[in-house]
Coordinates of C-alpha atoms and ligand atoms in Angstrom, one line a residue:
M26 CA 0.0 0.0 0.0
T27 CA 1.0 3.6 -0.5
G28 CA 1.4 6.8 1.5
T29 CA -2.4 7.4 1.6
D30 CA -2.6 4.3 3.9
D31 CA -3.4 6.3 7.0
L32 CA -6.2 8.2 5.2
L33 CA -7.8 5.0 3.9
R34 CA -7.5 2.9 7.0
R35 CA -9.3 5.1 9.5
S36 CA -12.8 4.5 10.6
A37 CA -15.6 6.5 8.9
A38 CA -16.2 8.3 12.2
A39 CA -12.5 9.3 12.3
M40 CA -12.6 10.5 8.7
A41 CA -15.7 12.6 9.6
R42 CA -13.7 14.2 12.4
D43 CA -10.8 14.9 10.1
L44 CA -13.1 16.6 7.7
A45 CA -14.8 18.6 10.4
E46 CA -11.4 19.7 11.7
G47 CA -10.1 20.5 8.2
A48 CA -7.3 17.9 8.4
T49 CA -8.4 16.6 5.0
S50 CA -11.0 17.4 2.4
S51 CA -13.7 15.2 1.0
E52 CA -12.1 15.6 -2.4
E53 CA -8.8 14.3 -1.1
L54 CA -10.5 11.4 0.7
T55 CA -12.6 10.5 -2.3
R56 CA -9.6 10.7 -4.7
A57 CA -7.7 8.4 -2.3
H58 CA -10.4 5.8 -2.4
L59 CA -10.8 6.0 -6.2
A60 CA -7.1 5.5 -6.5
R61 CA -7.2 2.5 -4.2
I62 CA -10.1 1.0 -6.3
A63 CA -8.0 1.5 -9.4
D64 CA -5.1 -0.2 -7.7
V65 CA -6.7 -3.3 -6.2
D66 CA -10.1 -3.9 -7.7
G67 CA -8.7 -5.8 -10.6
D68 CA -7.9 -8.5 -8.0
I69 CA -11.0 -8.1 -5.8
N70 CA -13.8 -7.3 -8.3
A71 CA -15.8 -5.6 -5.6
F72 CA -17.1 -2.9 -8.0
L73 CA -19.4 -3.4 -11.0
H74 CA -19.5 0.3 -11.6
V75 CA -17.2 3.1 -10.4
N76 CA -19.0 6.5 -10.2
E77 CA -15.9 8.7 -10.4
D78 CA -17.1 12.0 -11.8
D79 CA -20.3 12.2 -9.7
A80 CA -18.5 11.1 -6.5
L81 CA -15.9 13.9 -7.0
A82 CA -18.6 16.4 -7.8
T83 CA -20.4 15.6 -4.5
A84 CA -17.1 15.8 -2.6
R85 CA -16.3 19.2 -4.0
D86 CA -19.8 20.4 -3.2
V87 CA -19.5 19.3 0.4
D88 CA -16.0 20.9 0.7
A89 CA -17.4 24.2 -0.6
R90 CA -20.4 24.1 1.8
R91 CA -18.1 23.3 4.7
A92 CA -15.8 26.2 3.7
A93 CA -18.9 28.5 3.7
G94 CA -19.6 27.5 7.3
E95 CA -22.6 25.4 6.6
E96 CA -23.7 23.0 9.4
L97 CA -23.3 19.5 7.8
P98 CA -24.6 16.0 8.7
A99 CA -22.1 13.8 10.7
L100 CA -20.9 11.7 7.8
A101 CA -20.9 14.4 5.1
G102 CA -18.0 14.0 2.7
V103 CA -17.2 10.4 3.7
P104 CA -17.5 8.2 0.6
V105 CA -19.8 5.2 0.5
A106 CA -20.3 2.2 -1.8
V107 CA -23.7 0.8 -2.6
K108 CA -24.8 -2.8 -3.4
D109 CA -25.9 -3.1 -7.0
V110 CA -29.4 -4.3 -5.9
V111 CA -30.2 -0.7 -4.9
V112 CA -31.4 1.6 -7.7
T113 CA -29.3 4.7 -8.4
R114 CA -30.4 7.5 -10.8
G115 CA -28.0 7.8 -13.7
M116 CA -25.9 4.9 -12.6
P117 CA -26.2 1.3 -14.0
T118 CA -28.0 -1.1 -11.7
T119 CA -27.8 -4.8 -12.5
A120 CA -28.5 -6.7 -9.3
G121 CA -25.6 -8.9 -10.6
S122 CA -27.7 -10.2 -13.4
R123 CA -27.4 -10.2 -17.2
I124 CA -31.1 -9.5 -17.5
L125 CA -30.5 -5.9 -16.2
E126 CA -27.3 -5.3 -18.2
G127 CA -27.4 -1.7 -19.5
W128 CA -30.4 -0.6 -17.4
V129 CA -29.9 2.9 -15.9
P130 CA -32.7 3.6 -13.4
P131 CA -34.5 7.0 -13.7
Y132 CA -34.8 7.3 -9.9
D133 CA -32.9 6.8 -6.6
A134 CA -33.9 4.4 -3.8
T135 CA -34.9 6.3 -0.7
L136 CA -31.7 5.3 1.1
V137 CA -29.7 6.7 -1.8
E138 CA -31.6 10.0 -1.7
R139 CA -30.6 10.1 2.0
L140 CA -27.0 9.4 1.3
R141 CA -26.9 12.1 -1.4
A142 CA -28.8 14.6 0.8
A143 CA -26.3 14.0 3.6
G144 CA -23.4 14.7 1.2
L145 CA -21.8 11.2 1.0
P146 CA -19.9 10.8 -2.3
I147 CA -21.1 7.5 -3.9
L148 CA -18.0 5.6 -5.1
G149 CA -19.9 3.1 -7.1
K150 CA -22.0 -0.1 -7.2
T151 CA -20.8 -3.3 -5.6
N152 CA -20.9 -6.8 -6.9
M153 CA -23.3 -9.4 -5.6
D154 CA -24.8 -12.8 -6.2
E155 CA -27.4 -12.5 -8.9
F156 CA -30.6 -11.0 -7.4
A157 CA -29.0 -11.5 -4.0
M158 CA -29.3 -15.3 -4.3
G159 CA -26.2 -16.9 -2.9
S160 CA -23.6 -16.9 -0.1
S161 CA -20.4 -16.5 -2.0
T162 CA -20.9 -13.8 -4.8
E163 CA -20.2 -16.6 -7.3
T164 CA -23.6 -16.4 -8.9
S165 CA -22.9 -12.9 -10.1
A166 CA -23.1 -12.7 -13.9
Y167 CA -20.0 -10.4 -13.8
G168 CA -17.5 -12.8 -12.2
P169 CA -17.0 -13.5 -8.5
T170 CA -15.6 -11.0 -5.9
R171 CA -12.6 -12.2 -4.0
N172 CA -11.8 -12.1 -0.3
P173 CA -9.1 -9.5 0.6
W174 CA -7.7 -11.8 3.2
D175 CA -7.0 -14.4 0.6
T176 CA -8.0 -13.8 -3.0
D177 CA -8.5 -17.5 -3.6
R178 CA -11.5 -17.5 -1.2
I179 CA -15.0 -16.2 -1.4
P180 CA -16.0 -12.9 0.4
G181 CA -19.4 -14.3 1.4
G182 CA -22.7 -13.4 -0.2
S183 CA -24.8 -12.1 -1.5
G184 CA -23.2 -8.8 -0.6
G185 CA -19.6 -9.9 -1.1
G186 CA -18.8 -6.8 -3.1
S187 CA -19.7 -4.4 -0.3
A188 CA -17.9 -6.4 2.4
A189 CA -14.8 -6.9 0.3
A190 CA -14.7 -3.2 -0.7
V191 CA -14.8 -2.2 3.0
A192 CA -12.2 -4.9 4.0
A193 CA -9.8 -4.0 1.2
F194 CA -10.0 -0.3 2.2
E195 CA -11.6 0.6 -1.2
A196 CA -14.6 2.2 0.7
P197 CA -14.9 3.1 4.4
L198 CA -18.7 2.5 4.3
A199 CA -21.0 0.4 2.2
I200 CA -24.7 -0.5 1.9
G201 CA -25.8 -4.1 1.9
T202 CA -29.1 -5.9 1.9
D203 CA -29.9 -8.9 4.1
T204 CA -32.7 -11.4 3.1
G205 CA -31.3 -14.4 4.9
G206 CA -27.8 -13.2 6.0
S207 CA -26.3 -11.3 3.0
I208 CA -25.0 -8.5 5.2
R209 CA -23.9 -10.5 8.2
Q210 CA -22.3 -13.6 6.6
P211 CA -20.1 -11.6 4.3
G212 CA -19.2 -9.4 7.3
A213 CA -18.2 -12.5 9.3
V214 CA -15.9 -14.0 6.6
T215 CA -14.2 -10.7 5.7
G216 CA -13.6 -9.4 9.2
T217 CA -16.1 -6.5 8.8
V218 CA -19.1 -5.3 10.7
G219 CA -22.6 -5.7 9.2
V220 CA -26.0 -4.9 10.6
K221 CA -29.5 -6.1 9.5
P222 CA -31.8 -3.6 11.0
T223 CA -35.3 -4.4 12.3
Y224 CA -37.6 -5.1 9.3
G225 CA -39.0 -1.7 8.3
S226 CA -36.3 0.4 9.9
V227 CA -34.7 1.3 6.5
S228 CA -37.0 1.9 3.5
R229 CA -37.2 -0.8 0.9
Y230 CA -38.3 1.7 -1.8
G231 CA -35.8 1.3 -4.7
L232 CA -34.4 -2.0 -3.6
I233 CA -34.8 -4.6 -6.3
A234 CA -36.9 -7.0 -4.3
M235 CA -35.8 -10.6 -3.7
A236 CA -38.3 -11.6 -1.0
S237 CA -40.2 -8.6 0.2
S238 CA -41.2 -9.9 3.6
L239 CA -37.5 -10.7 4.4
D240 CA -35.4 -8.0 2.6
Q241 CA -33.8 -5.3 4.7
A242 CA -31.0 -2.9 3.8
G243 CA -28.3 -2.0 6.3
P244 CA -24.7 -0.8 6.9
V245 CA -21.5 -2.6 6.1
T246 CA -18.5 -1.0 7.8
R247 CA -15.2 -1.5 9.7
T248 CA -16.4 -0.5 13.1
V249 CA -19.6 -0.8 15.2
E250 CA -19.8 2.9 15.6
D251 CA -19.6 3.4 11.8
S252 CA -22.5 1.0 11.3
A253 CA -24.5 2.9 14.0
L254 CA -23.9 6.2 12.2
L255 CA -24.7 4.9 8.8
H256 CA -27.8 3.2 10.1
E257 CA -29.0 6.4 11.7
L258 CA -28.6 8.2 8.4
I259 CA -30.5 5.8 6.2
A260 CA -33.3 4.8 8.7
G261 CA -36.6 6.6 9.2
H262 CA -40.1 6.6 7.9
D263 CA -40.7 6.6 4.2
P264 CA -44.3 7.0 2.9
R265 CA -43.3 5.2 -0.3
D266 CA -42.7 1.9 1.6
S267 CA -45.9 0.6 3.3
T268 CA -43.9 -1.5 5.7
S269 CA -41.6 1.4 6.8
L270 CA -41.6 2.1 10.6
T271 CA -42.9 5.4 11.8
D272 CA -41.0 5.5 15.1
P273 CA -38.3 8.1 15.6
V274 CA -34.7 6.8 14.8
P275 CA -32.6 6.5 18.0
A276 CA -29.1 8.1 18.2
F277 CA -27.4 4.7 17.5
G278 CA -24.0 6.3 17.5
E279 CA -24.3 7.2 21.1
H280 CA -25.3 3.6 22.0
A281 CA -22.2 2.3 20.1
R282 CA -20.0 4.5 22.3
R283 CA -21.6 3.6 25.6
R284 CA -19.6 0.4 26.1
D285 CA -21.3 -0.8 29.2
V286 CA -22.6 -4.4 29.4
K287 CA -23.0 -4.7 33.1
G288 CA -26.1 -6.7 33.9
V289 CA -26.9 -7.3 30.2
R290 CA -28.3 -10.8 29.8
I291 CA -26.9 -12.6 26.7
G292 CA -28.5 -15.8 25.6
V293 CA -26.4 -18.4 23.8
I294 CA -28.7 -20.2 21.3
E295 CA -28.1 -23.9 22.0
E296 CA -29.3 -24.9 18.5
L297 CA -26.7 -22.6 16.9
E298 CA -23.4 -23.4 18.4
G299 CA -22.7 -27.1 18.3
E300 CA -22.6 -29.6 15.4
G301 CA -21.8 -28.1 12.0
F302 CA -19.8 -25.1 13.4
A303 CA -16.1 -25.2 12.9
P304 CA -14.0 -25.7 16.1
E305 CA -12.0 -22.5 15.9
V306 CA -15.1 -20.5 14.9
R307 CA -16.8 -21.8 18.1
A308 CA -13.6 -21.1 20.2
R309 CA -13.6 -17.4 19.1
F310 CA -17.3 -17.2 19.9
T311 CA -16.8 -18.6 23.4
E312 CA -13.8 -16.4 24.1
S313 CA -15.8 -13.3 23.0
L314 CA -18.6 -14.2 25.5
A315 CA -16.0 -14.7 28.3
L316 CA -14.8 -11.1 27.7
L317 CA -18.3 -9.8 28.0
E318 CA -18.9 -11.9 31.1
A319 CA -15.8 -10.5 32.7
Q320 CA -17.3 -7.0 32.2
G321 CA -20.5 -8.0 34.1
A322 CA -22.7 -9.4 31.4
E323 CA -24.7 -12.5 32.3
I324 CA -24.4 -15.4 29.9
V325 CA -27.2 -17.9 29.9
R326 CA -28.1 -20.7 27.6
V327 CA -31.5 -20.6 25.8
S328 CA -33.2 -23.1 23.5
C329 CA -34.9 -22.1 20.3
P330 CA -36.1 -25.5 19.2
N331 CA -37.8 -24.4 16.0
F332 CA -34.7 -22.7 14.6
R333 CA -33.7 -26.1 13.2
Y334 CA -36.6 -25.8 10.7
A335 CA -35.9 -22.2 9.8
L336 CA -33.6 -22.9 6.9
G337 CA -36.2 -25.2 5.3
A338 CA -39.0 -22.7 5.8
Y339 CA -36.8 -19.9 4.3
Y340 CA -36.1 -22.0 1.2
L341 CA -39.8 -22.2 0.6
I342 CA -40.9 -18.6 1.5
M343 CA -37.9 -16.9 -0.2
P344 CA -38.3 -18.6 -3.6
S345 CA -42.0 -18.2 -3.5
E346 CA -41.7 -14.4 -3.1
A347 CA -38.8 -14.3 -5.5
S348 CA -40.6 -16.2 -8.2
S349 CA -43.4 -13.5 -8.0
N350 CA -41.0 -10.5 -7.7
L351 CA -38.9 -11.6 -10.7
A352 CA -41.9 -12.0 -13.0
K353 CA -41.5 -8.4 -14.0
F354 CA -38.3 -9.1 -15.9
D355 CA -40.0 -9.9 -19.1
G356 CA -37.8 -8.4 -21.7
M357 CA -40.2 -5.5 -22.3
R358 CA -39.5 -3.0 -19.5
F359 CA -35.9 -3.2 -18.3
G360 CA -32.4 -4.1 -19.6
L361 CA -31.9 -7.2 -21.8
R362 CA -34.3 -8.1 -24.6
V363 CA -33.6 -11.2 -26.7
V364 CA -35.7 -11.4 -29.9
P365 CA -35.8 -14.8 -31.5
E366 CA -35.8 -15.1 -35.3
D367 CA -38.9 -16.1 -37.2
H368 CA -42.1 -14.3 -36.1
P369 CA -41.3 -13.4 -32.5
T370 CA -44.2 -13.1 -30.2
A371 CA -44.4 -11.5 -26.8
E372 CA -44.3 -14.9 -25.3
S373 CA -41.2 -16.1 -27.3
V374 CA -39.3 -12.8 -26.5
M375 CA -40.1 -13.3 -22.8
K376 CA -39.0 -16.9 -22.9
A377 CA -35.7 -16.2 -24.8
T378 CA -34.9 -13.1 -22.6
R379 CA -35.5 -15.0 -19.3
G380 CA -33.8 -18.0 -20.6
Q381 CA -30.6 -16.1 -21.5
G382 CA -30.9 -13.4 -18.9
F383 CA -31.2 -15.4 -15.7
G384 CA -28.5 -17.6 -14.3
A385 CA -28.9 -21.2 -13.0
E386 CA -29.4 -20.3 -9.3
V387 CA -32.1 -17.8 -10.2
K388 CA -33.9 -20.3 -12.4
R389 CA -33.7 -22.9 -9.7
R390 CA -35.4 -20.6 -7.2
I391 CA -38.1 -19.5 -9.6
L392 CA -38.9 -23.2 -10.2
L393 CA -38.9 -23.9 -6.5
G394 CA -41.1 -21.0 -5.7
T395 CA -43.5 -21.6 -8.6
Y396 CA -43.9 -25.2 -7.5
A397 CA -44.4 -24.3 -3.8
L398 CA -47.1 -21.8 -4.7
S399 CA -48.9 -24.0 -7.2
A400 CA -52.5 -25.0 -6.4
G401 CA -52.0 -28.6 -5.3
Y402 CA -48.9 -27.9 -3.2
Y403 CA -49.6 -24.5 -1.6
D404 CA -50.8 -25.8 1.7
A405 CA -48.2 -28.5 1.9
Y406 CA -45.2 -26.3 1.2
Y407 CA -45.8 -22.5 1.4
G408 CA -48.5 -22.9 4.0
S409 CA -46.4 -25.1 6.2
A410 CA -43.4 -22.8 5.9
Q411 CA -45.5 -19.9 7.1
K412 CA -46.5 -21.9 10.1
V413 CA -42.8 -22.6 10.9
R414 CA -42.2 -18.9 10.5
T415 CA -44.7 -18.3 13.3
L416 CA -43.0 -20.9 15.5
V417 CA -39.6 -19.2 14.9
Q418 CA -41.1 -15.9 15.9
R419 CA -42.5 -17.5 19.1
D420 CA -39.1 -18.9 19.9
F421 CA -37.7 -15.4 19.8
A422 CA -40.5 -14.0 21.9
A423 CA -40.0 -16.7 24.6
A424 CA -36.2 -16.2 24.5
F425 CA -36.4 -12.4 24.8
E426 CA -38.5 -12.8 28.0
K427 CA -35.3 -14.3 29.6
V428 CA -32.5 -12.3 27.9
D429 CA -31.8 -8.9 26.4
V430 CA -29.9 -10.2 23.3
L431 CA -29.2 -13.6 21.8
A432 CA -25.8 -14.7 20.5
S433 CA -24.3 -17.2 18.0
P434 CA -21.4 -17.5 15.6
T435 CA -22.5 -15.6 12.5
A436 CA -21.5 -18.3 10.0
P437 CA -20.6 -22.0 10.5
T438 CA -17.1 -21.7 8.9
V439 CA -14.5 -19.3 7.7
A440 CA -14.5 -18.3 4.0
F441 CA -14.2 -21.3 1.7
R442 CA -12.3 -21.5 -1.5
L443 CA -13.8 -20.2 -4.8
G444 CA -15.6 -23.1 -6.6
E445 CA -15.7 -25.3 -3.5
K446 CA -19.5 -25.2 -3.1
T447 CA -20.8 -24.1 -6.5
E448 CA -21.9 -27.6 -7.4
D449 CA -23.7 -28.3 -4.2
P450 CA -26.6 -25.9 -3.5
M451 CA -27.4 -27.5 -0.1
A452 CA -23.9 -26.9 1.2
M453 CA -24.2 -23.3 0.0
Y454 CA -27.5 -22.8 1.7
L455 CA -26.2 -24.1 5.0
N456 CA -24.0 -21.0 5.3
D457 CA -27.0 -19.0 6.5
V458 CA -28.3 -21.4 9.1
A459 CA -27.5 -18.9 11.9
T460 CA -28.6 -15.8 10.1
I461 CA -32.0 -16.8 8.6
P462 CA -34.1 -16.9 11.8
A463 CA -33.7 -13.1 12.3
N464 CA -35.2 -12.5 8.8
L465 CA -38.1 -14.8 9.4
A466 CA -38.9 -12.9 12.6
G467 CA -38.0 -9.4 11.4
V468 CA -35.7 -8.9 14.3
P469 CA -32.4 -7.0 14.0
G470 CA -28.9 -8.6 14.0
I471 CA -25.3 -7.4 14.0
S472 CA -22.2 -9.4 13.0
L473 CA -18.7 -8.3 14.1
P474 CA -15.3 -9.9 13.9
S475 CA -14.6 -12.4 16.8
G476 CA -11.0 -13.1 15.7
L477 CA -9.0 -15.3 13.3
A478 CA -10.1 -18.9 13.1
E479 CA -9.3 -21.9 10.8
E480 CA -6.5 -21.2 8.3
G481 CA -6.0 -17.7 9.7
M482 CA -9.3 -16.4 8.3
P483 CA -11.7 -14.2 10.2
A484 CA -14.8 -15.4 12.0
G485 CA -17.8 -13.5 13.2
I486 CA -20.1 -13.3 16.2
Q487 CA -23.7 -12.4 15.8
F488 CA -26.0 -10.7 18.3
L489 CA -29.8 -10.5 17.8
A490 CA -32.2 -8.2 19.6
P491 CA -36.0 -7.9 19.8
A492 CA -37.7 -5.9 17.0
F493 CA -37.1 -2.1 17.5
A494 CA -34.3 -2.7 20.0
D495 CA -31.5 -2.3 17.4
A496 CA -29.8 0.1 19.9
R497 CA -28.9 -2.8 22.1
L498 CA -26.9 -4.4 19.3
Y499 CA -24.8 -1.3 19.1
E500 CA -24.2 -1.3 22.9
V501 CA -23.2 -4.9 23.1
G502 CA -21.3 -4.9 19.8
G503 CA -19.5 -1.6 20.6
A504 CA -18.4 -3.0 24.0
L505 CA -17.2 -6.3 22.6
E506 CA -15.3 -4.7 19.8
A507 CA -13.4 -2.5 22.2
L508 CA -12.5 -5.5 24.4
L509 CA -11.4 -7.6 21.5
E510 CA -9.3 -4.8 19.9
E511 CA -7.6 -4.3 23.2
S512 CA -6.7 -8.0 23.3
W513 CA -5.5 -7.9 19.7
G514 CA -3.7 -4.6 20.0
G515 CA -5.7 -3.0 17.2
P516 CA -8.4 -3.7 14.7
L517 CA -8.4 -7.1 13.1
L518 CA -8.4 -5.6 9.6
S519 CA -5.1 -3.9 10.3
R520 CA -3.6 -7.3 9.7
I521 CA -4.3 -7.0 6.0
T522 CA -1.1 -5.3 4.8
E523 CA -1.2 -6.7 1.3
L524 CA -3.5 -8.8 -0.8
K525 CA -2.6 -12.5 -0.7
G526 CA -3.6 -15.4 -3.0
A527 CA -2.5 -17.3 -6.1
S528 CA -4.8 -15.1 -8.2
R529 CA -2.9 -12.0 -7.0
Ligands
LIG250 N1 -27.5 -16.6 1.1 C1 -28.9 -16.5 1.3 C2 -29.6 -16.9 0.0 O1 -29.0 -17.3 -0.9 C3 -29.3 -15.1 1.7 C4 -29.2 -14.1 0.6 C5 -29.6 -12.8 1.1 O2 -29.6 -12.5 2.3 N2 -29.8 -11.9 0.1 O3 -30.8 -16.7 -0.1

């Protein structure tokens, strides 16, 4: 890395302070990140589109406003990357799919409007599994993203691009979306922090829907405080999303800085820590809990018996909703249109476009969902899955009568190698065994690094809180992060000094 290292490696909160004090300008900061992207993204492939001119224009505008003495929002001038499932006016948006290649949305998602209004330069759009279906970013039609810790390994998914960009110091902040774990699992395997807010906390207007009852956008960052600040900025009521919460947004940043866990009751989910979780991932989890216990937290074991059916229920509900949401990609309205020779009809164009435009995983899920929703099978599959969803919600309700937050490892293993699970959908789906219950119940979750586990790769710990209690995640997460960094002698990501891997 180069002399701009110090500039790039600071937390977003520290960058914001530098900007406020005039130690740097947004233009300098944005240029440094664009240079870093030019330098390393050939190896990482975190970005599908780099938004250079527009990002620099925003940066200069913020610098001018600051110079004129204008009062600016906390993160004004700090650059951000946005997952390519979020629509951006004037910037290509593909959701990682061929079917949307060349589509430039005429409007911004609400969360993008908020980023722009707060003066955050948007560096570009990040790579992802096609339509957010996957756990490795390998189903992207534009090639996989690589893990900055080891470029032969996956960065998690579906939001691998956002997580890798943040871990590789290409962006200090990023936006992800989490339908079954796509913010938290990439966070875990790249050593970054990711938060899935309470369902409805962040507007879904302008998110290309995968499964509408599960989707939620949230922050991807290097520190807990940065996630809190970004969450604060993008949250809040939006009349254009009928499921958007009307409650005022708490000052999450203050909660992240509180660092007091005395008397906090943390429940270890028995169903999510034993079999199937790698030994060192479990060891880092247990050590993290011991640190919190030493600070006065109370660790108790709780059982959520129905969580073992959550993955199965998810893989019926999610494809059902996705099969319906994806019906709009018909070759008529957006992106790709394939016109067969010989008297094309609307139907044959649709068939050819969807046949060529969608990848194998997307087709698999459309088939699964269409089947689960079909007349003869609706009760047996979709109906049963919805009942399981209710049971999972009841498990959470019962657990939260006994504890303030729940905890588990975020993902069962560290990052695996590219190609290792592409032929085995079940093995791929199992990555989200610990993250999916939160989406089924709409509750918030945070993942933060717990240390290095198998083969020197990062592992994550997840905390879950009751709906609307996202602030608790920032309190417990902020406290644990401080304790761990003290024991490591600095942030885990500071160990990335250069990119490693055969592909480098
Ligand atoms: N990996 C999960 C899936 O493939 C979750 C994806 C997501 O959260 N978008 O469905």
